[in-house]
CSV table of C-alpha atoms and ligand atoms in Angstrom, one decimal:
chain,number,residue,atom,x,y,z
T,1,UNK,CA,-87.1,200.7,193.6
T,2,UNK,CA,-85.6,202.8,196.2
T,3,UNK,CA,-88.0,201.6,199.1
T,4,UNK,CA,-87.4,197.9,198.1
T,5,UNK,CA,-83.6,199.1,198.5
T,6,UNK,CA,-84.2,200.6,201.8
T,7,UNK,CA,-86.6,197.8,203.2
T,8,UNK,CA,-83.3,195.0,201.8
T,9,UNK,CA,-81.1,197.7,204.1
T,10,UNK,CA,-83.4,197.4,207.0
T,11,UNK,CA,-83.8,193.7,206.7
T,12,UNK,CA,-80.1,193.3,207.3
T,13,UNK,CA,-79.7,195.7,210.1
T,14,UNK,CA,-82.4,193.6,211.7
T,15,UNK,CA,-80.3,190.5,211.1
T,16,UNK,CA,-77.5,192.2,212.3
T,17,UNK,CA,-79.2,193.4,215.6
T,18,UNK,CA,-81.2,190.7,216.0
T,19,UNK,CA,-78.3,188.2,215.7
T,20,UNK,CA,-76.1,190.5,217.9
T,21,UNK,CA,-78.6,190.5,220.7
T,22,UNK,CA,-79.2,186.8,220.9
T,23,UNK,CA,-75.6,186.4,220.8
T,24,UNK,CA,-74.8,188.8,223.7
T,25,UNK,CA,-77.7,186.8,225.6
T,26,UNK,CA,-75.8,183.4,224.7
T,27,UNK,CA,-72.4,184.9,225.4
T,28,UNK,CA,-71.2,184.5,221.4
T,29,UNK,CA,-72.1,187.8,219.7
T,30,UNK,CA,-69.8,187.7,216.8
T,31,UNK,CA,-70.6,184.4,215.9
T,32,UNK,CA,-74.2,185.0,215.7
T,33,UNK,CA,-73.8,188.0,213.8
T,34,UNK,CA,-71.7,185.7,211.2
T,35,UNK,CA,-73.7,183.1,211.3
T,36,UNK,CA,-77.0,185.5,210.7
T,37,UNK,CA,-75.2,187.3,207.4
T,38,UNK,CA,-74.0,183.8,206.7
T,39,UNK,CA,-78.0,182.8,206.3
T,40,UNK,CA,-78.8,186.4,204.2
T,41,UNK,CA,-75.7,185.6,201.7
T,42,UNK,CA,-77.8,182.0,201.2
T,43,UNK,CA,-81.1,183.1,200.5
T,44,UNK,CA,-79.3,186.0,197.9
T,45,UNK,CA,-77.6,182.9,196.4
T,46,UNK,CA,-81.0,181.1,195.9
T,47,UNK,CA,-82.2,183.8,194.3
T,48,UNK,CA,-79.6,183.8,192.1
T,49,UNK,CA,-79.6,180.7,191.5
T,50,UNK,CA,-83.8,180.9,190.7
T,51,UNK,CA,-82.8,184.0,188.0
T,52,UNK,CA,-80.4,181.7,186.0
T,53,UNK,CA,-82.7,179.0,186.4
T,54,UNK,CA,-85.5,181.1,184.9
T,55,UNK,CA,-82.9,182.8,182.2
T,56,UNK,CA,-82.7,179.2,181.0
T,57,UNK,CA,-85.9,179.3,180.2
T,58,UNK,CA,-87.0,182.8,179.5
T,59,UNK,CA,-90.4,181.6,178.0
T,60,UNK,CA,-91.8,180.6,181.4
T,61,UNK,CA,-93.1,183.5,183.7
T,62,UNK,CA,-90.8,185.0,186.3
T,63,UNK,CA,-90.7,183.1,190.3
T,64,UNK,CA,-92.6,184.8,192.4
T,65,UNK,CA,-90.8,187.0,195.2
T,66,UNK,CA,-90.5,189.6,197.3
T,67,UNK,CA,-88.2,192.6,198.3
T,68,UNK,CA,-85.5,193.7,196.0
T,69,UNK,CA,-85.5,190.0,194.1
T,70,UNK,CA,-88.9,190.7,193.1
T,71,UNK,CA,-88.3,194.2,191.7
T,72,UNK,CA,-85.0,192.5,189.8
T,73,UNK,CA,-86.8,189.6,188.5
T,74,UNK,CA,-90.0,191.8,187.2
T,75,UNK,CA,-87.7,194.3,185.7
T,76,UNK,CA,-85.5,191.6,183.6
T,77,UNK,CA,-89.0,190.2,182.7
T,78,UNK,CA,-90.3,193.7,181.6
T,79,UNK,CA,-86.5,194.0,179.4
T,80,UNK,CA,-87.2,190.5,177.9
T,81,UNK,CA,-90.8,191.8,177.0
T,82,UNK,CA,-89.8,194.8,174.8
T,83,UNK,CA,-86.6,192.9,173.2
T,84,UNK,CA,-89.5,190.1,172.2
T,85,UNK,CA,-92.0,192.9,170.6
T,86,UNK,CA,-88.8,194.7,168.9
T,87,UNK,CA,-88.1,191.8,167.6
T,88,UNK,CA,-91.2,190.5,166.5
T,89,UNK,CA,-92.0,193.6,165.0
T,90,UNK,CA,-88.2,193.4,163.8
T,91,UNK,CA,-88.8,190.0,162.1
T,92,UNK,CA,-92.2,191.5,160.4
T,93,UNK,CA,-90.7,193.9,158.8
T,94,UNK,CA,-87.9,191.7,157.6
T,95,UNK,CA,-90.8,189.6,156.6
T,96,UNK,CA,-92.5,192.2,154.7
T,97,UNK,CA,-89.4,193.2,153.0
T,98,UNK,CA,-88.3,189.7,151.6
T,99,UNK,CA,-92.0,189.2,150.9
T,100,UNK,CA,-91.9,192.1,148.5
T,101,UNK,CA,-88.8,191.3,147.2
T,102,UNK,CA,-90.0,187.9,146.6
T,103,UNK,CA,-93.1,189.0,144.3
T,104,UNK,CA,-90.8,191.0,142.0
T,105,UNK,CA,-90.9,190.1,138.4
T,106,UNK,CA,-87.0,191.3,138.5
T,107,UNK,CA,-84.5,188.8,140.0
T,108,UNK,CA,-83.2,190.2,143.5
T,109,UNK,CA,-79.8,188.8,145.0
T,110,UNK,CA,-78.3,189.8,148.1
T,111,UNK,CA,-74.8,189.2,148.9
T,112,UNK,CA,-72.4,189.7,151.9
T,113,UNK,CA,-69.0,191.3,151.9
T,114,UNK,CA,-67.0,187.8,150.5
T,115,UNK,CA,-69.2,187.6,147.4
T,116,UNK,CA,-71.4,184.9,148.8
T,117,UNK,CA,-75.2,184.7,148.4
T,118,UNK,CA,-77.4,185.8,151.7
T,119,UNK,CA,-80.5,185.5,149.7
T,120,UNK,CA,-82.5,185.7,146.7
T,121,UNK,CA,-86.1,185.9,145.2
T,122,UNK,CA,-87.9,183.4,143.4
T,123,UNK,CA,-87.1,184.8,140.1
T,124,UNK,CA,-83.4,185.0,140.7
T,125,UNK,CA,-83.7,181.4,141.4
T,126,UNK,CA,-85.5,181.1,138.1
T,127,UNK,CA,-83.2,182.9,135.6
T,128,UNK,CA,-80.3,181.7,136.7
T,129,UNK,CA,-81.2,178.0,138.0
T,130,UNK,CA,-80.3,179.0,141.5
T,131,UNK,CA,-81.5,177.2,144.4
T,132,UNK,CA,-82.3,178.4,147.7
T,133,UNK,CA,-81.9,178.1,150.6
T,134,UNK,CA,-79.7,175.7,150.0
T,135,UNK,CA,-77.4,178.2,147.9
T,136,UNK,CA,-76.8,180.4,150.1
T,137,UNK,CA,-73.6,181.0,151.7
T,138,UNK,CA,-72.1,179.6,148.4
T,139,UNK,CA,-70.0,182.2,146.4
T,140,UNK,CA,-72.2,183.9,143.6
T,141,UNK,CA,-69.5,183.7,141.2
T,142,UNK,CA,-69.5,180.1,140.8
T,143,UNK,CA,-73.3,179.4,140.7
T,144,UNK,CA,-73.6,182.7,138.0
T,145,UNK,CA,-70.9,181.8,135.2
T,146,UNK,CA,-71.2,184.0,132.6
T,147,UNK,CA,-67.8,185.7,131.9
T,148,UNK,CA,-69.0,189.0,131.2
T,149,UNK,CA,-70.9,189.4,134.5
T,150,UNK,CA,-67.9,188.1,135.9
T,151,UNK,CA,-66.1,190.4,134.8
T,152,UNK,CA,-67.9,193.3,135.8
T,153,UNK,CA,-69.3,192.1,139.1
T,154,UNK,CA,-65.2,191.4,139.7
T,155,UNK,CA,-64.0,195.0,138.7
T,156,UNK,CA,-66.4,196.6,141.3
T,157,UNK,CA,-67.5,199.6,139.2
T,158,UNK,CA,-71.1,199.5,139.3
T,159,UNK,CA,-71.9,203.2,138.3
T,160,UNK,CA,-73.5,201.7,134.5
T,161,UNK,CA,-75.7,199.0,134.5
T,162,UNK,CA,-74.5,195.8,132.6
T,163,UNK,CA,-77.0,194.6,129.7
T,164,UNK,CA,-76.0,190.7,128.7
T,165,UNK,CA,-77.9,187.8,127.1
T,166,UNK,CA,-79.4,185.8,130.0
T,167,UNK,CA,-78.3,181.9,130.1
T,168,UNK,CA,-80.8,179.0,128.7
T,169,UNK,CA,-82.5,179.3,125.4
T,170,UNK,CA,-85.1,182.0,125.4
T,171,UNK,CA,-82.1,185.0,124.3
T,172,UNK,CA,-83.6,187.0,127.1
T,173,UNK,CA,-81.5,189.8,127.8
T,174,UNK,CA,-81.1,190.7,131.2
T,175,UNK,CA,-80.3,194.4,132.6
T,176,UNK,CA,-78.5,194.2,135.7
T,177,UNK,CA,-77.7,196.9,138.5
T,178,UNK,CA,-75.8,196.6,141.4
T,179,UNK,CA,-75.6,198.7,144.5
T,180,UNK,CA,-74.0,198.5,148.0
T,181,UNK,CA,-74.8,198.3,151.2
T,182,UNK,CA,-73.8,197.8,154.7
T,183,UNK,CA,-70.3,196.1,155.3
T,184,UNK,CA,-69.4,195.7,151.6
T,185,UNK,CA,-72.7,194.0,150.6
T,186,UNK,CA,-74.4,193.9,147.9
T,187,UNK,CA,-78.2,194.2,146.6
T,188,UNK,CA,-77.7,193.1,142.5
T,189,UNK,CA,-81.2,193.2,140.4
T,190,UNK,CA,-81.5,191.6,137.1
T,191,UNK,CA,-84.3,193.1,134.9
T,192,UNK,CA,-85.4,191.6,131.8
T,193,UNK,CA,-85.1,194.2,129.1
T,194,UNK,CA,-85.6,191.9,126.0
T,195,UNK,CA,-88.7,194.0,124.9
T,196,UNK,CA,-87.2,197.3,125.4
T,197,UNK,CA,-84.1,196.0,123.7
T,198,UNK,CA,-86.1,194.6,120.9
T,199,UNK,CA,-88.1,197.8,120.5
T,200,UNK,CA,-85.2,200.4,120.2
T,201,UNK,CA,-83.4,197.5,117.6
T,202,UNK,CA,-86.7,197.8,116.0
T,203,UNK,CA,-86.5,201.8,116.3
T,204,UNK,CA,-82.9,202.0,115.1
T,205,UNK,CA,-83.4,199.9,112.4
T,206,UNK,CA,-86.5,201.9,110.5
T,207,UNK,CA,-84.4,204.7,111.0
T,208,UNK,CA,-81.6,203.2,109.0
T,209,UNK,CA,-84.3,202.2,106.6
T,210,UNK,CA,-86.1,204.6,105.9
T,211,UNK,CA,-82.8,206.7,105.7
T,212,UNK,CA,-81.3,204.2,103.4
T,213,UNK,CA,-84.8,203.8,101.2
T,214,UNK,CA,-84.6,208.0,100.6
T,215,UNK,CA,-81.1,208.6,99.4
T,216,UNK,CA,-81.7,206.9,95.9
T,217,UNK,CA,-84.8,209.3,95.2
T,218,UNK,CA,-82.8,211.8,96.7
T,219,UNK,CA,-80.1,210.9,94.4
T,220,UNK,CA,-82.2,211.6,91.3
T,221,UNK,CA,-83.6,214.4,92.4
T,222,UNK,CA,-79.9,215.7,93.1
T,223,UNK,CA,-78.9,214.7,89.5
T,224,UNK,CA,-81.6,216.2,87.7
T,225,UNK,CA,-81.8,219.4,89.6
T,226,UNK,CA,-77.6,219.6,89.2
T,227,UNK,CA,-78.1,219.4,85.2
T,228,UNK,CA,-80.8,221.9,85.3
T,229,UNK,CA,-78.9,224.5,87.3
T,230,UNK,CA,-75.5,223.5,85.6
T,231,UNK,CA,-77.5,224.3,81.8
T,232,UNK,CA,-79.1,227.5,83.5
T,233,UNK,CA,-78.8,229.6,80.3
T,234,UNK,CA,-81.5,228.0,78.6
T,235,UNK,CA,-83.6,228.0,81.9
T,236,UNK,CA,-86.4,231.0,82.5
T,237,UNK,CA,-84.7,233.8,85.0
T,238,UNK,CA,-88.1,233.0,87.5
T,239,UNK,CA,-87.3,229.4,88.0
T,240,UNK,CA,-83.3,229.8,88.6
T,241,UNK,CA,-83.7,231.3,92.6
T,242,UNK,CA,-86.4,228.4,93.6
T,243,UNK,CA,-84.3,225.6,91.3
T,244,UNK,CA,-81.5,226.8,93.7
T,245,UNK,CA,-83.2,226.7,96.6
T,246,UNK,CA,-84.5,223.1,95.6
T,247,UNK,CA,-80.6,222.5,95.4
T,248,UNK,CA,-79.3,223.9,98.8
T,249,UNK,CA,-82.7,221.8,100.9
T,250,UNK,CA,-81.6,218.8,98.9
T,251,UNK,CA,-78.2,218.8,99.8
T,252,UNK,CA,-79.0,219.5,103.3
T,253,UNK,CA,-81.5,216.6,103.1
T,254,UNK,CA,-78.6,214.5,101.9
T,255,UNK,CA,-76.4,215.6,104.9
T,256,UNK,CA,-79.6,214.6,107.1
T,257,UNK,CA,-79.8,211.1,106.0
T,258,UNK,CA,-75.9,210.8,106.1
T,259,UNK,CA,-76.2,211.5,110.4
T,260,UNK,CA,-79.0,209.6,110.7
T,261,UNK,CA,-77.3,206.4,108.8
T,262,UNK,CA,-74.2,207.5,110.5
T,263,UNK,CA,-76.2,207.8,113.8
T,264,UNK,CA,-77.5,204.4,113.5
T,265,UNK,CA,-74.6,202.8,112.4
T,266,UNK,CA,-72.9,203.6,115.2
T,267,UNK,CA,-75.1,203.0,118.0
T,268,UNK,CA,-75.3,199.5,116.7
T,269,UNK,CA,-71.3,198.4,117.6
T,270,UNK,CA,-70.8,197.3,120.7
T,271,UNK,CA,-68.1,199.3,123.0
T,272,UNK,CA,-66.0,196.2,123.7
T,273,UNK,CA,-65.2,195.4,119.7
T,274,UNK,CA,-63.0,199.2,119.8
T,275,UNK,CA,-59.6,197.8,119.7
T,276,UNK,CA,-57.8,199.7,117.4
T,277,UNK,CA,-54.6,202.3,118.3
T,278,UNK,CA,-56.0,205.6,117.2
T,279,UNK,CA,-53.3,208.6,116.9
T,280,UNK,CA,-55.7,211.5,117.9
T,281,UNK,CA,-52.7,213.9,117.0
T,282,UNK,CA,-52.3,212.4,113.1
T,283,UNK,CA,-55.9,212.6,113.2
T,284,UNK,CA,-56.3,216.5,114.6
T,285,UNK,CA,-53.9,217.3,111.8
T,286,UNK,CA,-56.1,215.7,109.4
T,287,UNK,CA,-59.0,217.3,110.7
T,288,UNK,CA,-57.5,220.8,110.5
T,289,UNK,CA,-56.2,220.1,106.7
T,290,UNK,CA,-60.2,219.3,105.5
T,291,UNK,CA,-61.6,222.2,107.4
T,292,UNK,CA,-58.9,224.5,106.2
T,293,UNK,CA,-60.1,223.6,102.7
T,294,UNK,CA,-63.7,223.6,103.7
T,295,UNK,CA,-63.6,227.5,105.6
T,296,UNK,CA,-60.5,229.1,104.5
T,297,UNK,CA,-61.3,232.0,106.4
T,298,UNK,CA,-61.3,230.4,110.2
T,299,UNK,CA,-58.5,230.0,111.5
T,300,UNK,CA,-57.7,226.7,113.3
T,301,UNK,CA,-55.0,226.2,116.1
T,302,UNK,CA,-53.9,222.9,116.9
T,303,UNK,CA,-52.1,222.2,120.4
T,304,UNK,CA,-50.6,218.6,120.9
T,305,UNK,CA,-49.0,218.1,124.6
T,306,UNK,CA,-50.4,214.1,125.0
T,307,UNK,CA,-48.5,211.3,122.9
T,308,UNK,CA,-50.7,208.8,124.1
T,309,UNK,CA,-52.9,207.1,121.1
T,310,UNK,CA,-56.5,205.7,122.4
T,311,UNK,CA,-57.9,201.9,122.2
T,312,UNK,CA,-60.9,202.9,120.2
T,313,UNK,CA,-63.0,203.1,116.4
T,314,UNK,CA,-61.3,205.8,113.9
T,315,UNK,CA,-63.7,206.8,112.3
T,316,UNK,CA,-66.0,207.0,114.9
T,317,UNK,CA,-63.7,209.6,116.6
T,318,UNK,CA,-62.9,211.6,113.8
T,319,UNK,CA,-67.0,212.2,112.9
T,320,UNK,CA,-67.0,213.1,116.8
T,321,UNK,CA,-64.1,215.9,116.7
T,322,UNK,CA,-65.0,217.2,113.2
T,323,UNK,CA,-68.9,217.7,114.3
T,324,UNK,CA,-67.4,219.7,117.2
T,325,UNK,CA,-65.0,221.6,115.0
T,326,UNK,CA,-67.5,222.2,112.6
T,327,UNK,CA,-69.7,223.7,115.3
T,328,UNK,CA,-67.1,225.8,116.6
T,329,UNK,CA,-67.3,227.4,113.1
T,330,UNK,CA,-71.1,227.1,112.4
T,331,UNK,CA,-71.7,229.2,115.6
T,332,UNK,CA,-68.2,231.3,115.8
T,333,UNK,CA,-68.6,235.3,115.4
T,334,UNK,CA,-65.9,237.5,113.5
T,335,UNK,CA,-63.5,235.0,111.9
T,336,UNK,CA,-62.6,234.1,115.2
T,337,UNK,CA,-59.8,231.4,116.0
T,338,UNK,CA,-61.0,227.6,116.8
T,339,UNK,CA,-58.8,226.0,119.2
T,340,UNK,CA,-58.0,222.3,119.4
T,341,UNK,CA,-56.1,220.6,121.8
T,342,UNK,CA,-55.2,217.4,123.3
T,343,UNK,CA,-53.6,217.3,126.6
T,344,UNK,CA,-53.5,215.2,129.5
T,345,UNK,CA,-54.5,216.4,132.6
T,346,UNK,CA,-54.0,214.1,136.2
T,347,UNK,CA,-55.5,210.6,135.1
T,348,UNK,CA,-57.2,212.1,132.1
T,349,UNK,CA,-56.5,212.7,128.4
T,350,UNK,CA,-58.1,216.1,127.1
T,351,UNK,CA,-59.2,216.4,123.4
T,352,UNK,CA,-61.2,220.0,123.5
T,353,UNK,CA,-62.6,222.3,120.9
T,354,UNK,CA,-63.2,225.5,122.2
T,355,UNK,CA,-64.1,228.3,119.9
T,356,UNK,CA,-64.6,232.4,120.8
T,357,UNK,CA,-68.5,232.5,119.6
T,358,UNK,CA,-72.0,232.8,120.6
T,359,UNK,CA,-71.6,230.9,123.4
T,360,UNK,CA,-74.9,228.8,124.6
T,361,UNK,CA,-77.4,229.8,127.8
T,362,UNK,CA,-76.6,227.2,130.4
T,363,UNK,CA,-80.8,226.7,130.3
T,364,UNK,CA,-79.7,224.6,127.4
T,365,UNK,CA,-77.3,222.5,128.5
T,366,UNK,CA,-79.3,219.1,130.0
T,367,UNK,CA,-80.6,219.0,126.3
T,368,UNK,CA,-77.8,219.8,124.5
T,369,UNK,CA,-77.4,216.3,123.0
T,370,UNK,CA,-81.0,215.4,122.2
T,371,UNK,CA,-81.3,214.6,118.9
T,372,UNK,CA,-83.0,217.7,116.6
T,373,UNK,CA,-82.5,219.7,120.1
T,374,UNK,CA,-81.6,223.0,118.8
T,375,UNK,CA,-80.9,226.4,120.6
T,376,UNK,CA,-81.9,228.7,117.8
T,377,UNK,CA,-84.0,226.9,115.2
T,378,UNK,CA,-83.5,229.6,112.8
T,379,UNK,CA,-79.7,230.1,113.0
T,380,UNK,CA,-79.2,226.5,113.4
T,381,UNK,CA,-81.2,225.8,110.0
T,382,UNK,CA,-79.4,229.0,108.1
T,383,UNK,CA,-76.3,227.2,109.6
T,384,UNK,CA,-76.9,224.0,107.6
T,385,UNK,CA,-76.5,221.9,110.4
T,386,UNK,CA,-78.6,218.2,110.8
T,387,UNK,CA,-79.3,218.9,114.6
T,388,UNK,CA,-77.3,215.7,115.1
T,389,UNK,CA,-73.8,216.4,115.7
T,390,UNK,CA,-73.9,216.2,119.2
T,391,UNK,CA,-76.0,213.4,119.3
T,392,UNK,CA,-73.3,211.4,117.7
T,393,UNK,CA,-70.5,213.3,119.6
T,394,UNK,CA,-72.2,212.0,122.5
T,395,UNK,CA,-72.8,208.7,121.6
T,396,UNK,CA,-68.7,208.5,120.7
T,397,UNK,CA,-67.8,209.7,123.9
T,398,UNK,CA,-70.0,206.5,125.8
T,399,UNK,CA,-68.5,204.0,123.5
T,400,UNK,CA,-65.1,205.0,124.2
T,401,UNK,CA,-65.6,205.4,127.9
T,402,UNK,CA,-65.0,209.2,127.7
T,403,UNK,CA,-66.6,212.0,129.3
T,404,UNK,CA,-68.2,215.1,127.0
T,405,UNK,CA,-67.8,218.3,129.4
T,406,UNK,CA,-69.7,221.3,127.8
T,407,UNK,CA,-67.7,225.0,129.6
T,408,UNK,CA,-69.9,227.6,127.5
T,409,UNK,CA,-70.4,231.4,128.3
T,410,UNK,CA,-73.3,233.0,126.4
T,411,UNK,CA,-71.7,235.7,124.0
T,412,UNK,CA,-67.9,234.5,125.4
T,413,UNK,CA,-67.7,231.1,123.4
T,414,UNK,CA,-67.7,227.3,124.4
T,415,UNK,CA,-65.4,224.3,124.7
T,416,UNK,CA,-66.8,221.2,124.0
T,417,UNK,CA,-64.3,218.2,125.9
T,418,UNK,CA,-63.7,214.6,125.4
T,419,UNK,CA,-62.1,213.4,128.8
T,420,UNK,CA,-60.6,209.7,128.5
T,421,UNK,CA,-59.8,208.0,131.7
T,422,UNK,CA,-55.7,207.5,130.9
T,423,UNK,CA,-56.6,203.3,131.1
T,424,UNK,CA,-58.5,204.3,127.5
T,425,UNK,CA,-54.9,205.3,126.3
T,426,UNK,CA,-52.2,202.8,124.9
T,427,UNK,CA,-49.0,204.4,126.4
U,1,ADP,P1,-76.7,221.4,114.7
U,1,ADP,O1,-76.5,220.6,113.5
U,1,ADP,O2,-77.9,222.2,114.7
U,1,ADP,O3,-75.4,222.2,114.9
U,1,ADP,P2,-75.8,219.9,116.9
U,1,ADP,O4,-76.3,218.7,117.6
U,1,ADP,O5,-74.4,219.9,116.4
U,1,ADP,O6,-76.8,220.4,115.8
U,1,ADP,O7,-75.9,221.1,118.0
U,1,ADP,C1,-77.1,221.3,118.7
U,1,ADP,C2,-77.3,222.7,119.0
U,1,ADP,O8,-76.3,223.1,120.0
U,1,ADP,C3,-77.0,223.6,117.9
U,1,ADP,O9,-78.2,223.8,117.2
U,1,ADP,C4,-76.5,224.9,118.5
U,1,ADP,O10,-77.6,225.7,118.9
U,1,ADP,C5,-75.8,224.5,119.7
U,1,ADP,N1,-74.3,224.4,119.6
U,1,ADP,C6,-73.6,223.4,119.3
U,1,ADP,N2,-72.3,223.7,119.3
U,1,ADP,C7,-72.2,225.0,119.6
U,1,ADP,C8,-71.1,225.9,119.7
U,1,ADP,N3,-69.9,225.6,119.5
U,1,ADP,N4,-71.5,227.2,120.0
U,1,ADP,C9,-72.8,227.6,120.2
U,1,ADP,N5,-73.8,226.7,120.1
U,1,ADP,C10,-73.6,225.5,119.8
C-alpha cells in the first residue's frame, strides 16, 4: 500500500516537473503546470466515477487498474467479499434456527417491541389459525383473541406460565411461556399440555377416591373399636393396650384421609374464582381460641399491625395458618410461646408463625413441602402429624399469589411466612 502511495507521489512530481519544464521551454510555466494537474484531477475523477459505477453493481468483478486505484478497488472488493460470507453464513444460521423452530411440535411466535408478529412456526399457524407470512407485522393481540391470554400477555408478568383451553373444538389445553429478548421482544411458546393435564386430573381424582371410598370402613372400624374401649370393664386387661393402639392409628388414619380429601379439593379450584374479603385478624383470633382449647399448655401470642383484609378462599387460609400453628406446637420444645403476626412490610402483607423449637437443618429446606417429606420420620409419626400440612400450606400460598418464606435455625426455632403482594389486599 505504501509503495502504490509513493509511486501516486512520484507520478505527480513527474507531472509537475515534466509540465514545468515544457512550459519554461514554451515560455508559459504556470500554465502547463495547471493544465498537467488539471489532466491528474481527470483521470482521479474517472476512477471515481468507474468505483461508483461498479458499487452499482457490486456483483460484477472490480475494473481493472493500476497504481493506488487498483489497490482501492481490490481492497473494497476483498471488504464486499467477507461482508457476503458473513452474511451468507449469517443467513444459514438464521436458516437453521427458523428451520428448527419450524419442526417443533410446540407453537413458536416471535414478536417485536409493539406487540406485532415477526414470525411463527407452522404449528403456531395451526393452533391458532394464523397465517404467515402474510400475518406478520399485524398485532398478535387481535389475530389471538382469547381474553385470558390477553390479559396476561397485556400485564407483562411472564414469571408463571399461563395454562388455558386452546381455541377450536378438540379442548386442548395449551401451556404457554413467554420470555424477552432484544429491544422489548418477545419469543412466546405454546405447548400442548392436555395429556399431562389429563393425567394429574386423573391422579388427583383417585386420590380423592380412594380417600373418599376408605373413610366409611374407617368409620366402622372407629365405631366399633370406640364401644369396645368405652365398655372396657368387661374387656380382657391383654387386649385393652393394642385395642388402644388400634384407636390412636385409626384416628390418625382419619386425619390422613381428611388432608388428602382436603388436599385434593383444593388443588382443584382455580386461583381466579377467590373473591371473597377475608379478615385475617378475625380469623387469627379464631385460630388462637381453637388451639387454646386444643393445647392449653402453649401459649399463643397474636400481633395485629395490618388492617388490610385479603381477596381470597376462607377456609382455604385458615387450614393454611392453623397447619403452621399446629406445627409450631407439634415441633416446639419446653412450652415455649408461638407467635403469630400479621404485618405489612413495604408492598407486602406479613402473616408469620414463628415458634422457639427444634428448628429444621437448612439441608431440608428444597423439600420441605413435598408431600409425606418428613425431617424425622419418627418424631413426625409420634407427633401425629399427616406429612401434609405444608403441602397444603404451600399450595394456599400459590392460589392466593402469596409467597411461603421458611427463616429456620436448627435448635433456635423457625418462622414459617405468607407474603401477599399488598394488590392481594382489599384496602
Ligand atoms: P407433618 O404432618 O409431619 O408435620 P408437615 O408437612 O406439616 O408434615 O411438615 C413436614 C415436616 O417439616 C415435618 O415432618 C417436620 O419435620 C418439619 N416441620 C414442619 N414445621 C416445623 C416446625 N415449625 N419446626 C420444625 N420442623 C417443622
Amino acid at each position: 500500500m505504501n509503495s502504490s502511495w509513493l509511486a501516486e507521489l512520484r507520478r505527480l512530481l513527474a507531472i509537475i516537473a515534466i509540465s514545468g519544464v515544457i512550459g519554461w521551454i514554451m515560455g508559459y510555466p504556470l500554465l502547463l503546470i495547471v493544465l498537467g494537474l488539471f489532466s491528474l484531477i481527470l483521470i482521479w475523477l474517472f476512477q471515481l466515477w468507474r468505483i461508483r459505477t461498479w458499487l452499482e453493481h457490486p456483483d460484477n468483478p472490480p475494473p481493472e487498474s493500476y497504481g493506488i486505484w487498483g489497490h482501492i478497488f481490490d481492497q473494497i472488493y476483498s471488504i464486499q467479499r467477507k461482508n457476503r460470507e458473513a452474511r451468507t453464513l449469517l443467513q444459514s444460521s438464521v436458516d437453521y434456527l427458523e428451520d428448527s423452530f419450524a419442526s417443533m411440535h410446540d407453537g413458536v411466535v416471535m414478536v417485536d417491541n409493539n406487540g406485532s408478529i415477526d414470525w411463527c412456526n407452522a404449528a403456531a399457524t395451526s393452533m391458532f389459525a394464523l397465517q404467515f407470512p402474510m400475518d406478520r407485522g399485524q398485532p398478535l393481540l387481535n389475530l389471538v383473541r382469547m381474553p385470558e391470554f390477553q390479559t396476561y400477555f397485556t400485564a407483562q408478568d411472564f414469571d408463571e406460565p399461563l395454562t388455558i383451553e386452546a381455541p377450536g373444538e378438540d379442548l386442548a389445553i395449551l401451556q404457554i411461556q413467554i420470555t424477552r429478548f432484544g429491544d422489548g421482544n418477545k419469543l412466546l411458546f405454546f405447548r400442548d399440555v392436555t395429556r399431562m393435564v389429563q393425567m394429574e386430573q386423573m391422579r388427583r381424582d383417585f386420590v380423592a377416591n380412594v380417600s373418599h371410598e376408605l373413610r366409611t370402613p374407617l368409620t366402622v372400624i372407629k365405631g366399633y373399636l370406640e364401644t369396645i374401649i368405652a365398655n372396657d370393664r368387661e374387656l380382657d386387661p391383654r387386649y385393652k393396650k393394642p385395642l388402644q393402639q388400634m384407636d390412636q392409628q385409626a384416628i390418625r388414619m382419619e386425619n390422613l384421609l381428611k388432608d388428602l380429601l382436603w388436599l385434593s379439593r383444593i388443588e382443584s379450584v382455580r386461583t381466579v374464582q377467590k373473591t371473597v374479603n377475608v379478615n385475617i385478624a378475625a380469623m387469627l383470633e379464631e385460630i388462637r381460641d381453637e388451639l387454646c382449647e386444643s393445647h392449653p399448655d402453649t401459649p399463643i401470642n397474636i400481633n395485629i399491625e395490618a388492617t388490610q383484609t385479603i381477596l381470597g378462599d376462607y377456609r382455604e387460609l385458615h387450614s393454611a395458618v392453623s397447619n403452621l400453628a399446629q406445627n409450631a406446637i407439634r415441633y416446639n420444645r419446653d412450652n415455649n410461646p408461638v407467635d403469630i403476626s400479621w404485618t405489612q412490610e413495604g408492598g407486602e402483607l406479613l402473616l408469620s408463625v414463628q415458634d422457639h423449637g427444634i428448628g429444621i437443618d437448612s439441608i431440608h429446606l428444597p423439600r420441605l413441602t413435598e408431600r409425606f417429606y418428613r425431617v424425622d420420620e419418627s418424631r413426625s409419626t409420634q407427633t401425629g402429624g399427616t406429612g401434609l400440612g405444608l403441602a397444603i400450606v404451600k399450595h394456599v400460598a400459590v392460589s392466593h399469589r402469596a409467597d411461603l418464606r421458611i427463616d429456620t435455625r436448627l435448635g433456635s426455632g423457625s418462622r414459617f411466612t405468607l407474603a401477599f403482594p399488598l394488590q392481594a389486599a382489599d384496602i
